[in-house]
Short mmCIF file of C-alpha atoms and ligand atoms in Angstrom, two decimals:
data_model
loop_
_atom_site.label_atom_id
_atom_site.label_comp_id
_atom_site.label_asym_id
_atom_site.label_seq_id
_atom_site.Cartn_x
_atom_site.Cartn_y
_atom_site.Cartn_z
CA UNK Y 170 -19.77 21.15 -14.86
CA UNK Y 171 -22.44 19.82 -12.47
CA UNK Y 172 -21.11 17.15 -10.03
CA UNK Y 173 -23.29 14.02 -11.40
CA UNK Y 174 -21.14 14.63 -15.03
CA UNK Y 175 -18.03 14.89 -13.51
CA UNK Y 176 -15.87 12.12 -14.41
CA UNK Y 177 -12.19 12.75 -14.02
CA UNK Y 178 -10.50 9.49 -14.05
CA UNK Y 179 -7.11 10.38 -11.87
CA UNK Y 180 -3.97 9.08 -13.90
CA UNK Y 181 -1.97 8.39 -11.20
CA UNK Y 182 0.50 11.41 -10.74
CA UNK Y 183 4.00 11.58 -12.43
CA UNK Y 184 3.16 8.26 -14.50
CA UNK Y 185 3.05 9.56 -17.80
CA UNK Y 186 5.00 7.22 -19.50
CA UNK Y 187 4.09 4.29 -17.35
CA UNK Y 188 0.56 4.91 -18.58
CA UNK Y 189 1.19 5.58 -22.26
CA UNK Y 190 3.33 1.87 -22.19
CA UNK Y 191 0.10 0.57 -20.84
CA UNK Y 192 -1.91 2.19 -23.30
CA UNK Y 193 0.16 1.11 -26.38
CA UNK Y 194 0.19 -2.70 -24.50
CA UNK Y 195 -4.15 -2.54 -24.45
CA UNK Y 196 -4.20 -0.80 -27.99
CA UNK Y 197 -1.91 -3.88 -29.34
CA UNK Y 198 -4.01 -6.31 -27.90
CA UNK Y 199 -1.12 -7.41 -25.51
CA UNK Y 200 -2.25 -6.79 -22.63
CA UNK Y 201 -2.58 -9.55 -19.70
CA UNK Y 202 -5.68 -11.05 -18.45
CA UNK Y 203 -3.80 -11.02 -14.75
CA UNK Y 204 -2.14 -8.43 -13.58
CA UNK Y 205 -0.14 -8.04 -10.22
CA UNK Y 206 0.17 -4.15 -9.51
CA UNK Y 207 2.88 -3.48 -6.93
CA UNK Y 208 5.04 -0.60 -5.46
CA UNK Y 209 4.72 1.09 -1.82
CA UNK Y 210 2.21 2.28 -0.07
CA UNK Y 211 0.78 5.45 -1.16
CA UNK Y 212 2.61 5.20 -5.05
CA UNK Y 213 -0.65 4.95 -6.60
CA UNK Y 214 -1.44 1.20 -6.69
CA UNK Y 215 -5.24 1.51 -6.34
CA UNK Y 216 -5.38 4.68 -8.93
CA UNK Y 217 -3.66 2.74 -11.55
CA UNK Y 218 -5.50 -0.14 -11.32
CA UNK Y 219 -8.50 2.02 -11.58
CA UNK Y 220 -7.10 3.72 -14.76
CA UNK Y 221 -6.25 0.53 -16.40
CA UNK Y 222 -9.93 -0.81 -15.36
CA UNK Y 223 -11.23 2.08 -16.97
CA UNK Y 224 -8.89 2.11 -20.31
CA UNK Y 225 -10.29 -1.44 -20.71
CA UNK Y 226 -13.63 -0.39 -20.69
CA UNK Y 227 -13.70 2.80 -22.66
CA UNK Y 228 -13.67 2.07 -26.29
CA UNK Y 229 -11.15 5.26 -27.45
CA UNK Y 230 -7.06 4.52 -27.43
CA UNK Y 231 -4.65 6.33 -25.42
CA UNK Y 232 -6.42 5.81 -22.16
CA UNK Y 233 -10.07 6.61 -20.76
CA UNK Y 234 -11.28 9.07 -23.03
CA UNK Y 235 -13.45 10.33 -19.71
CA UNK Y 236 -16.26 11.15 -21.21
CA UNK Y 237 -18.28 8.52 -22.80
CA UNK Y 238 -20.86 7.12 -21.06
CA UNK Y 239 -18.40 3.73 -19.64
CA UNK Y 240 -15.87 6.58 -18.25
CA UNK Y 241 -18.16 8.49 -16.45
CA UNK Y 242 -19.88 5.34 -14.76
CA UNK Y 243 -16.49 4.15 -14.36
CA UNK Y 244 -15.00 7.48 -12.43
CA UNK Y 245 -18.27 7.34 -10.14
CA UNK Y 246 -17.22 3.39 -9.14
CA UNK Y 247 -20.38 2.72 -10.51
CA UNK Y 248 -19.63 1.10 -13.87
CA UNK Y 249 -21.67 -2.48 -13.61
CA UNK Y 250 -18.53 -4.78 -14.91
CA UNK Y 251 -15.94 -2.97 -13.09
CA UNK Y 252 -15.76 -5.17 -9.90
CA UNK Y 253 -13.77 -4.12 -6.96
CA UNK Y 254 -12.64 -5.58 -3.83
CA UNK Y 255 -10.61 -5.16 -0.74
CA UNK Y 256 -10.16 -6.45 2.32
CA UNK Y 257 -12.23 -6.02 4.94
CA UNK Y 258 -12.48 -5.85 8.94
CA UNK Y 259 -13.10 -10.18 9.80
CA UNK Y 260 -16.96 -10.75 9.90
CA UNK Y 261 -18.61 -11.68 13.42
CA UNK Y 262 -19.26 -15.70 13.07
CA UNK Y 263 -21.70 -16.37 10.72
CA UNK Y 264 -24.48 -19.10 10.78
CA UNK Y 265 -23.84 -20.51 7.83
CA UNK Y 266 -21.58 -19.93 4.38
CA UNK Y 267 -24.06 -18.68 2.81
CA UNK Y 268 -24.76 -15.96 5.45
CA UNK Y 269 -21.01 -14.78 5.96
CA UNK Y 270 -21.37 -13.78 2.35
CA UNK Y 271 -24.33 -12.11 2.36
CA UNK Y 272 -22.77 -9.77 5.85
CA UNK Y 273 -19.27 -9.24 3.20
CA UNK Y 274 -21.45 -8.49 0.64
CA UNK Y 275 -23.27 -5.83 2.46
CA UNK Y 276 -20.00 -4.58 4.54
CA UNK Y 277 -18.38 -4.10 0.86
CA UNK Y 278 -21.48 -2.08 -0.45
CA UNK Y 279 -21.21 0.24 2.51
CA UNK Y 280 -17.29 0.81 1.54
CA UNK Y 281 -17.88 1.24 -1.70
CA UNK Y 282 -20.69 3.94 -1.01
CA UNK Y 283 -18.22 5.46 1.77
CA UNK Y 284 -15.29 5.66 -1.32
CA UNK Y 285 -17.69 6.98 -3.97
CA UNK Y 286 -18.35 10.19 -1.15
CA UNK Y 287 -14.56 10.50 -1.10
CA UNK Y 288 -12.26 8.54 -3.03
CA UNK Y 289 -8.73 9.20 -0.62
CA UNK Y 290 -10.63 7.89 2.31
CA UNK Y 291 -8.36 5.40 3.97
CA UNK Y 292 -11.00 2.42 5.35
CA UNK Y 293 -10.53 0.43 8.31
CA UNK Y 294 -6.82 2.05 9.30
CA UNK Y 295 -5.77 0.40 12.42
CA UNK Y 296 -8.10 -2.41 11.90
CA UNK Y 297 -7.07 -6.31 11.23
CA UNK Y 298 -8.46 -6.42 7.71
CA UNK Y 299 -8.18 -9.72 5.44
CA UNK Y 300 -9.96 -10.62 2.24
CA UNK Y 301 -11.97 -13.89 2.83
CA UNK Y 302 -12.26 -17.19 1.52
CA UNK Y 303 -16.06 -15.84 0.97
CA UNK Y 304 -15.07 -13.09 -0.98
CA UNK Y 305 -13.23 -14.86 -3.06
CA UNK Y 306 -16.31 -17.33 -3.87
CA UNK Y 307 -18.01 -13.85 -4.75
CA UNK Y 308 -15.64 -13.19 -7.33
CA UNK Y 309 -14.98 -16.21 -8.93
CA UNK Y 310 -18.94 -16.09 -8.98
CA UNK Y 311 -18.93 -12.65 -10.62
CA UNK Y 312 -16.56 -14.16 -13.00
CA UNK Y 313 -18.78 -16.60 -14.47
CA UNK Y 314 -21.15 -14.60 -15.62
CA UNK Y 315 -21.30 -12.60 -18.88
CA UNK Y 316 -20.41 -8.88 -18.64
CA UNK Y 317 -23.80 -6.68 -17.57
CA UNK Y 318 -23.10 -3.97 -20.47
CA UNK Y 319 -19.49 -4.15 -21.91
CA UNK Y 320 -17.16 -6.88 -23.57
CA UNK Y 321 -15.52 -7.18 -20.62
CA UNK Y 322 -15.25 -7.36 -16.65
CA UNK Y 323 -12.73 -6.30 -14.60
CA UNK Y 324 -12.08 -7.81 -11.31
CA UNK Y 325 -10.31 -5.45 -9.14
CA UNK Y 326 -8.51 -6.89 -6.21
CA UNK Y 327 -6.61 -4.52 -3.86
CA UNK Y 328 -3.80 -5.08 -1.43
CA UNK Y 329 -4.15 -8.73 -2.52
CA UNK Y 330 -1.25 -9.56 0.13
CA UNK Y 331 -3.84 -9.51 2.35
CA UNK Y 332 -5.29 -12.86 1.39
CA UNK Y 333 -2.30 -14.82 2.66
CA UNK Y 334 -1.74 -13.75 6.44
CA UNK Y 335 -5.72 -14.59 7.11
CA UNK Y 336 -7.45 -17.51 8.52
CA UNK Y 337 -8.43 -19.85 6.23
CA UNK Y 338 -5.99 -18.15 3.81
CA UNK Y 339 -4.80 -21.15 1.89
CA UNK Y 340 -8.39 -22.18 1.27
CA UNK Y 341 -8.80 -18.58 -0.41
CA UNK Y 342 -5.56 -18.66 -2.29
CA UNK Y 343 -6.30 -21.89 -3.67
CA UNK Y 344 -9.64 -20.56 -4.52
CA UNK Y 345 -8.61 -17.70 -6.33
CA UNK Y 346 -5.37 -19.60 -7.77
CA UNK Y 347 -8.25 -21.64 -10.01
CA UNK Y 348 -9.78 -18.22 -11.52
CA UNK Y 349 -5.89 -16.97 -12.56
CA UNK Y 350 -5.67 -20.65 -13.88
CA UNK Y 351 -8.69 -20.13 -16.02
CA UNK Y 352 -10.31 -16.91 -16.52
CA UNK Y 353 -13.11 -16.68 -18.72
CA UNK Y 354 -12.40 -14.57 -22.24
CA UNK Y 355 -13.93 -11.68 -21.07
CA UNK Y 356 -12.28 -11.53 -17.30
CA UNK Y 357 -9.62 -9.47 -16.28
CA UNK Y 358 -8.18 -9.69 -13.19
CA UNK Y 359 -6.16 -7.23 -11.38
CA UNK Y 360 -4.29 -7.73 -8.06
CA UNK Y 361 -2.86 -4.67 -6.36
CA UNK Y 362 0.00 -5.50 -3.55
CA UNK Y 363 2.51 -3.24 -0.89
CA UNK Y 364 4.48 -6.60 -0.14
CA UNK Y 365 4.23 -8.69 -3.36
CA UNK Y 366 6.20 -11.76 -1.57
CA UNK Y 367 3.27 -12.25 0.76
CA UNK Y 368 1.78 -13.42 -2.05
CA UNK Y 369 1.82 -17.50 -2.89
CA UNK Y 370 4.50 -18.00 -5.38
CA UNK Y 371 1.94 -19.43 -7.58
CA UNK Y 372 -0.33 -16.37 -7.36
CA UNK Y 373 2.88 -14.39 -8.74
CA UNK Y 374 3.71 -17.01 -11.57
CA UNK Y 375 0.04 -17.10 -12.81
CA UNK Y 376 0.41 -12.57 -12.91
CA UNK Y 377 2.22 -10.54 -15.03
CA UNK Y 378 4.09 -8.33 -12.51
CA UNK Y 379 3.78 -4.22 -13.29
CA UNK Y 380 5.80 -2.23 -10.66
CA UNK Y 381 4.98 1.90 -10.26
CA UNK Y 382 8.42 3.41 -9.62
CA UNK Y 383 9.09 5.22 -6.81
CA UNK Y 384 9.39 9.24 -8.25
CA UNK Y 385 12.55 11.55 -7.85
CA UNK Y 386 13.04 13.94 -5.63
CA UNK Y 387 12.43 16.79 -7.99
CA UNK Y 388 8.97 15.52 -8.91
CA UNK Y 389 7.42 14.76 -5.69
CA UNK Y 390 8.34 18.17 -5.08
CA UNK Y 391 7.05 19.42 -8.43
CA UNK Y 392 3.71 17.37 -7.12
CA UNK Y 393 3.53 19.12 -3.87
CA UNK Y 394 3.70 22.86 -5.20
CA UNK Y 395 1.92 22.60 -8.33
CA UNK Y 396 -0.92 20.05 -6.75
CA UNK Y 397 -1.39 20.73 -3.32
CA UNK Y 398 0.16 24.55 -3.53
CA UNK Y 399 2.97 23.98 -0.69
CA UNK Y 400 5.35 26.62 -0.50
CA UNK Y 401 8.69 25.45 -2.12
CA UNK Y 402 10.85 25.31 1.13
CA UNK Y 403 8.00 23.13 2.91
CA UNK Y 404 8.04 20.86 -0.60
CA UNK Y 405 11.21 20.44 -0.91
CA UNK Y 406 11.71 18.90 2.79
CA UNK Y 407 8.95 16.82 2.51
CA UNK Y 408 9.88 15.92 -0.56
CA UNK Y 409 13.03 14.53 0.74
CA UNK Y 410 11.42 12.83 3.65
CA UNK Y 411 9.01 11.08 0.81
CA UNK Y 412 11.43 8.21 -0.24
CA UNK Y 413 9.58 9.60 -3.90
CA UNK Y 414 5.69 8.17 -2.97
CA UNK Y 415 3.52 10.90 -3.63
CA UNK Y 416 0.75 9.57 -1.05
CA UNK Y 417 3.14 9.66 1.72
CA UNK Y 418 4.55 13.11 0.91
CA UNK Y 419 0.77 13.96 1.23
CA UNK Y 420 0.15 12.64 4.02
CA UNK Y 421 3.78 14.65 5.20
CA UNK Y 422 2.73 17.57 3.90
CA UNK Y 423 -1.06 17.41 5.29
CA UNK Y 424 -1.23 15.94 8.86
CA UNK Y 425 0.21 16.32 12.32
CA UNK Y 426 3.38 13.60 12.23
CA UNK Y 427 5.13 14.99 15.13
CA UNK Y 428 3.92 12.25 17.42
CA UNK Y 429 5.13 9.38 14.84
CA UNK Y 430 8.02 11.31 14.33
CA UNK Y 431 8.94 11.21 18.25
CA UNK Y 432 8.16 7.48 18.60
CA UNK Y 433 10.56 6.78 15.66
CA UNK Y 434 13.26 8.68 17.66
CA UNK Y 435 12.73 7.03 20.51
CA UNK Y 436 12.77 3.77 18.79
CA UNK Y 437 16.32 4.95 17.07
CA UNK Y 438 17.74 6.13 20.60
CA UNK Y 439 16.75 2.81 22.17
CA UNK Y 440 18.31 0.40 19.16
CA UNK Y 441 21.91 2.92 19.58
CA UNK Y 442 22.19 2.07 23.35
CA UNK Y 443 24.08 -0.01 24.39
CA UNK Y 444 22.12 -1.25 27.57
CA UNK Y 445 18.61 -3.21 27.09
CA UNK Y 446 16.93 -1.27 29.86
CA UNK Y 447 15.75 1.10 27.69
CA UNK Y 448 14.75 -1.19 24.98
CA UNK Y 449 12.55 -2.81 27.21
CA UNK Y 450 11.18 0.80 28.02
CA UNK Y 451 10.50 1.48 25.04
CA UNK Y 452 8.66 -1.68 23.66
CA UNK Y 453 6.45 -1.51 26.65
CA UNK Y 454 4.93 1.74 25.72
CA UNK Y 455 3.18 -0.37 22.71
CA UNK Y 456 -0.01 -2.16 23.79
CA UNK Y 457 0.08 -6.08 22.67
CA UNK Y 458 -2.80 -5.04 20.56
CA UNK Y 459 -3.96 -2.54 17.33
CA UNK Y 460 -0.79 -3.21 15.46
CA UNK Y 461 -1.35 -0.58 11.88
CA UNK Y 462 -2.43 2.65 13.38
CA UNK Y 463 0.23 3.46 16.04
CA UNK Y 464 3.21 1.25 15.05
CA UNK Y 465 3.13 1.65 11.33
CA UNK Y 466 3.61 5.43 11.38
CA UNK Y 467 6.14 4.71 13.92
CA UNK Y 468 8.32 2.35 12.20
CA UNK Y 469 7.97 4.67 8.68
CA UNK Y 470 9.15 7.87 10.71
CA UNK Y 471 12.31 5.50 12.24
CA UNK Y 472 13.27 3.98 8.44
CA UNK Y 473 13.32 8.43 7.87
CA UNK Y 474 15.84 8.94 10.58
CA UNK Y 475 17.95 5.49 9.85
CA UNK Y 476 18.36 6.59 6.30
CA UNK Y 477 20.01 9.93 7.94
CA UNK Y 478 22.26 7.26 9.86
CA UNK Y 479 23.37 5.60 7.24
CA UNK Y 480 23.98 9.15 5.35
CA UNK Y 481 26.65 9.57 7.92
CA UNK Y 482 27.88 6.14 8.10
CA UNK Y 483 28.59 6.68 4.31
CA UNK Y 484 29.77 9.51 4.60
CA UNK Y 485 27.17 11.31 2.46
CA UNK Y 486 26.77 14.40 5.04
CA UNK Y 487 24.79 16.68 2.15
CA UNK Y 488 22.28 14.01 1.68
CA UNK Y 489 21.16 13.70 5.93
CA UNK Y 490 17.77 16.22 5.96
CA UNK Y 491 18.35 16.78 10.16
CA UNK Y 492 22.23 17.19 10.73
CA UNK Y 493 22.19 19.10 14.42
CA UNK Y 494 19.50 16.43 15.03
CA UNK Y 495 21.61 13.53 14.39
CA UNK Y 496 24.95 14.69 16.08
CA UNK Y 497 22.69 15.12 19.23
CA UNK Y 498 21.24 11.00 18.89
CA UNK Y 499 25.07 9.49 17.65
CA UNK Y 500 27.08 11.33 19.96
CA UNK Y 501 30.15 10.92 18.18
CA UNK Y 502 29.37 7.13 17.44
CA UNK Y 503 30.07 6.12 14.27
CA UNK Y 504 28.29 2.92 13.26
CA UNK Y 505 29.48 0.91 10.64
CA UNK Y 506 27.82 1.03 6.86
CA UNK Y 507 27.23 -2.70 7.03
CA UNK Y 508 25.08 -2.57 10.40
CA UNK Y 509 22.80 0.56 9.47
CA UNK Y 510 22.03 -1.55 5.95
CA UNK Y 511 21.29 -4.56 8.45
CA UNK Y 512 18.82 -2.47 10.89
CA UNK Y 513 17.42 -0.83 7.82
CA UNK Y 514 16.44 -4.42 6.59
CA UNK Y 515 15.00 -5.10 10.23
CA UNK Y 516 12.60 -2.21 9.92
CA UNK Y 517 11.60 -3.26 6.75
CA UNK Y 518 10.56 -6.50 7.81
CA UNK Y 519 8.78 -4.90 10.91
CA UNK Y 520 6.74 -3.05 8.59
CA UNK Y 521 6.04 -5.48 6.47
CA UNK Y 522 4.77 -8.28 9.50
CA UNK Y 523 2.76 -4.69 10.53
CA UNK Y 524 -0.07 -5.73 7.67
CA UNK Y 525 -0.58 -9.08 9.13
CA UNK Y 526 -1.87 -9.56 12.75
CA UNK Y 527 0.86 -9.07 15.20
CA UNK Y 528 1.78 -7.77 18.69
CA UNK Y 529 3.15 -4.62 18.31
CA UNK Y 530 4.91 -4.91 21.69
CA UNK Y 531 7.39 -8.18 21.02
CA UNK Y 532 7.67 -7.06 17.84
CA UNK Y 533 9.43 -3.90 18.76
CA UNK Y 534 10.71 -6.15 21.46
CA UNK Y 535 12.60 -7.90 18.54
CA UNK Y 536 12.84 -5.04 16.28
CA UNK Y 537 14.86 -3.07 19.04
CA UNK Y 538 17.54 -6.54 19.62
CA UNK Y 539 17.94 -6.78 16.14
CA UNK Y 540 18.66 -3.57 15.49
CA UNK Y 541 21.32 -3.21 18.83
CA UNK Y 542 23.00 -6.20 17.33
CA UNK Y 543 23.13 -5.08 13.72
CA UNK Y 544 24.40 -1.74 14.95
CA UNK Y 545 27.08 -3.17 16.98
CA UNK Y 546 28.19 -5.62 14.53
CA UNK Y 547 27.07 -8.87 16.37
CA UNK Y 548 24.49 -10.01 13.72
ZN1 LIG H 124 -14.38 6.70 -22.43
#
């Protein structure tokens, strides 16, 4: 098959029956004009939303059929009522209103382009990205026109969270709150999100909330040797490190993490002691700037080696992936179930303030307090 008729639409992996529940909801006619797609990063958010996109379009049942002529213009990101969006770095100051959404226009063309060459391409990593009150405009503007070729339009809105953290992010929110108030017939909206409770409350109420589950350990690994052809001892570790999201356990499996994974042992090492001299160490080695590309891996490669932490603490010793490791970093210490479930809820929160604009350096600043105290029982 020649590349210009190629039109795999990607069900996202290991969501079989996710998919077919979806299918039977769009085949029944019950299927909601706003949806909120959420899980973490790297379960499949943005696939799924393109599947269901292209279900709605394609006129067989089951799913996109992936061959009619609305598949394969859907697969190519080229179908004409299949709208997406996502944020974007902020635009340089703009003359006028008018003008700022002519440069998002064009910035969004060139990402599209750039994702049509290579769908996994990550855009703007390490950049402060936002979805703007302009954008918006666009889309509620899209919105009020009739579909181009189908019955419907799909407005696809990805990591959606993004709105809130922004400038001018109420005046977007409130913008976009009147199209989920109102959509036209023919509109369907769908919101993709890592950290759904960035979103306004009343962006959640006006969605109907689909979650992708996290996969077990067997099937990431399953995923891993069958998909990507990794030997079974290198899936299976991977697989474990993977907390079940198949993006991360490529990523695992495909790059160079030792760096992340020393800055998340340092990060561990420096919450455990009991001094703050090292903490203070530690937190200056982040720059106050660039927040996503260094401390995000950083923080996800720490949450890897807490969870071993709080193996021991529970006393789970067949579950922790780096034993000799973590004898070396407790020394003996045995911290209390209670405190590890504490930290573990500090790092969460340090990754999620990691999508919004932030100084990596008080954050870890903070992170590294928090965690001492949690650990030591003073929280
Ligand atoms: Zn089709």
């Amino acid at each position: 098959m020649s590349d210009s008729t190629r039109s795999e639409i990607q069900l996202p992996w290991g969501q079989v029956r996710l998919c077919e529940r979806i299918s039977g909801a769009l085949a029944g006619g019950r299927f909601p004009q706003s949806l909120l797609i959420h899980g973490p990063k790297g379960v499949g958010k943005q696939s799924m939303a393109l599947w269901i996109a292209a279900s709605l379009q394609c006129n067989s049942e089951g799913g996109p059929c992936g061959t009619c002529r609305s598949c394969r213009l859907a697969a190519h990101l080229e179908h004409p009522d299949i709208h997406l969006h996502f944020p974007m770095p902020r635009p340089k100051r703009a003359s006028s209103s008018a003008k700022l959404r002519e440069t998002i226009e064009k910035q969004r063309q060139e990402r599209l382009a750039t994702l049509r060459q290579n769908p996994e391409v990550v855009l703007d990593e390490g950049e402060t990205t936002g979805i703007y009150v302009s954008a918006i405009h666009a889309i509620r503007e899209e919105a009020s026109r009739r579909p181009a070729m189908a019955k419907r339009a799909v407005f696809i809105v990805s990591d959606a969270d993004r709105m809130v953290p922004q400038a001018a992010s109420q005046e977007a929110a409130n913008a976009f709150l009147k199209l989920l108030e109102e959509p036209p017939l023919f509109a369907y909206i769908i919101l993709t999100a890592t950290y759904p409770e960035l979103l306004l409350p009343t962006i959640r109420s006006r969605t109907v909330s689909l979650r992708i589950p996290p996969l077990s350990e067997d099937e990431v690994t399953r995923y891993l040797t069958d998909e990507l052809n990794a030997p079974a001892d290198a899936a299976r570790n991977v697989a474990r490190r993977s907390e079940g999201v198949v993006g991360r356990a490529k990523h695992l499996l495909e790059s160079d993490t030792s760096e992340s994974q020393r800055s998340g042992e340092r990060l561990l090492t420096a919450a455990l002691e009991e001094g703050a001299e090292k903490r203070y160490q530690v937190a200056s080695e982040y720059s106050a700037r660039g927040a996503r590309a260094v401390l995000q891996p950083a923080l996800e490669e720490l949450r890897v080696r807490l969870r071993d932490v709080m193996c021991a603490s529970a006393g789970a010793e067949a579950a922790i992936l780096d034993p000799t490791h973590l004898r070396v970093l407790l020394k003996d210490r045995r911290v209390p179930l209670t405190g590890v479930i504490q930290a573990m809820r500090v790092v969460d929160n340090a990754l999620e303030s990691v999508t919004r604009n932030i100084n990596p350096q008080s954050t870890v600043t903070v992170l590294l307090k928090d965690m001492n105290n949690a650990f030591s029982g003073t929280h």
